[in-house]
């Protein structure tokens, strides 16, 4: 799904009175708010969906795959998204495991 398709989906969920322009403005506002908060160092937690936050990777030593020589990799920051347990179960339902005591959900 791309941004245009997402805007169409938002417009459909908002109802008949919503315009495409209104749906696009709503999406832009939400994405902008998340971006600004994470850029400012805050953790954005959306209950039932997941959380976004900046994480710092420590400096470390790596290897050049071609030569095998050691390289120093500088510390860096990266965006992390952690899906909520609710979101995980919607995407991938729990598996059943059968043991001697019968089948139980994991």
PDB file of C-alpha atoms in Angstrom:
ATOM      1  CA  UNK A   1       0.000   0.000   0.000  1.00  0.00           C
ATOM      2  CA  UNK A   2       1.388   3.403  -0.940  1.00  0.00           C
ATOM      3  CA  UNK A   3       0.474   6.848   0.399  1.00  0.00           C
ATOM      4  CA  UNK A   4      -2.269   7.450  -2.181  1.00  0.00           C
ATOM      5  CA  UNK A   5      -3.934   4.146  -1.354  1.00  0.00           C
ATOM      6  CA  UNK A   6      -3.651   4.906   2.361  1.00  0.00           C
ATOM      7  CA  UNK A   7      -5.311   8.304   1.842  1.00  0.00           C
ATOM      8  CA  UNK A   8      -8.136   6.583  -0.066  1.00  0.00           C
ATOM      9  CA  UNK A   9      -8.560   4.074   2.783  1.00  0.00           C
ATOM     10  CA  UNK A  10      -8.654   6.871   5.384  1.00  0.00           C
ATOM     11  CA  UNK A  11     -11.216   8.762   3.307  1.00  0.00           C
ATOM     12  CA  UNK A  12     -13.420   5.661   3.106  1.00  0.00           C
ATOM     13  CA  UNK A  13     -13.200   5.083   6.881  1.00  0.00           C
ATOM     14  CA  UNK A  14     -14.033   8.733   7.646  1.00  0.00           C
ATOM     15  CA  UNK A  15     -17.294   8.473   5.740  1.00  0.00           C
ATOM     16  CA  UNK A  16     -19.080  10.131   2.853  1.00  0.00           C
ATOM     17  CA  UNK A  17     -18.548  13.696   4.108  1.00  0.00           C
ATOM     18  CA  UNK A  18     -14.733  13.406   4.095  1.00  0.00           C
ATOM     19  CA  UNK A  19     -12.830  14.654   1.085  1.00  0.00           C
ATOM     20  CA  UNK A  20      -9.571  13.267  -0.229  1.00  0.00           C
ATOM     21  CA  UNK A  21      -7.907  16.555   0.720  1.00  0.00           C
ATOM     22  CA  UNK A  22      -9.180  16.206   4.303  1.00  0.00           C
ATOM     23  CA  UNK A  23      -7.904  12.611   4.544  1.00  0.00           C
ATOM     24  CA  UNK A  24      -4.495  13.610   3.171  1.00  0.00           C
ATOM     25  CA  UNK A  25      -4.270  16.499   5.668  1.00  0.00           C
ATOM     26  CA  UNK A  26      -5.130  14.129   8.525  1.00  0.00           C
ATOM     27  CA  UNK A  27      -2.453  11.636   7.445  1.00  0.00           C
ATOM     28  CA  UNK A  28       0.147  14.392   7.031  1.00  0.00           C
ATOM     29  CA  UNK A  29      -0.696  15.803  10.463  1.00  0.00           C
ATOM     30  CA  UNK A  30      -0.299  12.413  12.165  1.00  0.00           C
ATOM     31  CA  UNK A  31       2.954  11.578  10.390  1.00  0.00           C
ATOM     32  CA  UNK A  32       4.324  15.066  11.064  1.00  0.00           C
ATOM     33  CA  UNK A  33       3.482  14.853  14.764  1.00  0.00           C
ATOM     34  CA  UNK A  34       5.167  11.438  15.070  1.00  0.00           C
ATOM     35  CA  UNK A  35       8.235  12.656  13.168  1.00  0.00           C
ATOM     36  CA  UNK A  36       8.597  15.819  15.257  1.00  0.00           C
ATOM     37  CA  UNK A  37       8.185  13.952  18.547  1.00  0.00           C
ATOM     38  CA  UNK A  38      10.718  11.244  17.689  1.00  0.00           C
ATOM     39  CA  UNK A  39      13.158  13.825  16.305  1.00  0.00           C
ATOM     40  CA  UNK A  40      12.834  15.713  19.599  1.00  0.00           C
ATOM     41  CA  UNK A  41      13.841  12.612  21.549  1.00  0.00           C
ATOM     42  CA  UNK A  42      10.386  11.541  22.719  1.00  0.00           C
ATOM     43  CA  UNK A  43       8.976   8.032  22.506  1.00  0.00           C
ATOM     44  CA  UNK A  44       5.674   7.858  20.621  1.00  0.00           C
ATOM     45  CA  UNK A  45       3.479   5.047  21.925  1.00  0.00           C
ATOM     46  CA  UNK A  46       0.259   4.175  20.114  1.00  0.00           C
ATOM     47  CA  UNK A  47      -1.643   1.665  22.251  1.00  0.00           C
ATOM     48  CA  UNK A  48      -2.737  -1.309  20.154  1.00  0.00           C
ATOM     49  CA  UNK A  49      -0.310  -0.456  17.332  1.00  0.00           C
ATOM     50  CA  UNK A  50       3.245   0.020  18.607  1.00  0.00           C
ATOM     51  CA  UNK A  51       5.886   2.529  19.628  1.00  0.00           C
ATOM     52  CA  UNK A  52       8.470   4.612  17.783  1.00  0.00           C
ATOM     53  CA  UNK A  53      11.706   5.863  19.355  1.00  0.00           C
ATOM     54  CA  UNK A  54      15.278   6.812  18.549  1.00  0.00           C
ATOM     55  CA  UNK A  55      17.900   4.350  19.740  1.00  0.00           C
ATOM     56  CA  UNK A  56      21.628   4.898  19.969  1.00  0.00           C
ATOM     57  CA  UNK A  57      24.025   2.294  18.627  1.00  0.00           C
ATOM     58  CA  UNK A  58      27.352   2.221  20.423  1.00  0.00           C
ATOM     59  CA  UNK A  59      30.639   2.485  18.554  1.00  0.00           C
ATOM     60  CA  UNK A  60      31.969  -0.939  17.683  1.00  0.00           C
ATOM     61  CA  UNK A  61      34.580  -2.818  15.712  1.00  0.00           C
ATOM     62  CA  UNK A  62      33.577  -4.560  12.487  1.00  0.00           C
ATOM     63  CA  UNK A  63      35.322  -6.325   9.639  1.00  0.00           C
ATOM     64  CA  UNK A  64      35.659  -5.423   5.974  1.00  0.00           C
ATOM     65  CA  UNK A  65      34.153  -8.428   4.150  1.00  0.00           C
ATOM     66  CA  UNK A  66      36.563  -8.139   1.223  1.00  0.00           C
ATOM     67  CA  UNK A  67      39.843  -7.793   3.087  1.00  0.00           C
ATOM     68  CA  UNK A  68      39.012  -9.077   6.560  1.00  0.00           C
ATOM     69  CA  UNK A  69      40.608  -6.001   8.150  1.00  0.00           C
ATOM     70  CA  UNK A  70      39.093  -4.524  11.286  1.00  0.00           C
ATOM     71  CA  UNK A  71      37.148  -1.287  10.950  1.00  0.00           C
ATOM     72  CA  UNK A  72      35.947   1.146  13.560  1.00  0.00           C
ATOM     73  CA  UNK A  73      32.219   1.775  13.176  1.00  0.00           C
ATOM     74  CA  UNK A  74      31.133   5.085  14.694  1.00  0.00           C
ATOM     75  CA  UNK A  75      28.219   5.432  17.115  1.00  0.00           C
ATOM     76  CA  UNK A  76      24.949   6.270  15.385  1.00  0.00           C
ATOM     77  CA  UNK A  77      21.263   6.807  15.996  1.00  0.00           C
ATOM     78  CA  UNK A  78      18.499   4.827  14.373  1.00  0.00           C
ATOM     79  CA  UNK A  79      14.718   4.767  14.425  1.00  0.00           C
ATOM     80  CA  UNK A  80      13.162   1.763  16.139  1.00  0.00           C
ATOM     81  CA  UNK A  81       9.580   0.543  15.849  1.00  0.00           C
ATOM     82  CA  UNK A  82       8.287  -2.047  18.268  1.00  0.00           C
ATOM     83  CA  UNK A  83       4.853  -3.463  17.421  1.00  0.00           C
ATOM     84  CA  UNK A  84       2.414  -3.994  20.277  1.00  0.00           C
ATOM     85  CA  UNK A  85       1.318  -7.481  21.288  1.00  0.00           C
ATOM     86  CA  UNK A  86      -2.183  -6.690  19.981  1.00  0.00           C
ATOM     87  CA  UNK A  87      -0.786  -5.778  16.568  1.00  0.00           C
ATOM     88  CA  UNK A  88       1.383  -8.901  16.527  1.00  0.00           C
ATOM     89  CA  UNK A  89      -1.599 -11.179  17.200  1.00  0.00           C
ATOM     90  CA  UNK A  90      -3.632  -9.544  14.427  1.00  0.00           C
ATOM     91  CA  UNK A  91      -0.790 -10.079  11.944  1.00  0.00           C
ATOM     92  CA  UNK A  92       0.294 -13.533  13.131  1.00  0.00           C
ATOM     93  CA  UNK A  93      -2.228 -15.481  15.250  1.00  0.00           C
ATOM     94  CA  UNK A  94      -0.982 -17.708  18.091  1.00  0.00           C
ATOM     95  CA  UNK A  95       0.151 -21.211  17.137  1.00  0.00           C
ATOM     96  CA  UNK A  96      -1.268 -24.352  18.660  1.00  0.00           C
ATOM     97  CA  UNK A  97       1.232 -26.787  20.138  1.00  0.00           C
ATOM     98  CA  UNK A  98       0.273 -30.348  20.970  1.00  0.00           C
ATOM     99  CA  UNK A  99       1.936 -32.084  23.865  1.00  0.00           C
ATOM    100  CA  UNK A 100       1.033 -35.038  26.028  1.00  0.00           C
ATOM    101  CA  UNK A 101      -1.429 -32.909  28.013  1.00  0.00           C
ATOM    102  CA  UNK A 102      -3.395 -31.915  24.896  1.00  0.00           C
ATOM    103  CA  UNK A 103      -3.289 -28.945  22.551  1.00  0.00           C
ATOM    104  CA  UNK A 104      -2.671 -25.541  24.072  1.00  0.00           C
ATOM    105  CA  UNK A 105      -2.220 -22.119  22.518  1.00  0.00           C
ATOM    106  CA  UNK A 106       1.193 -20.515  22.825  1.00  0.00           C
TER     107      UNK A 106
END
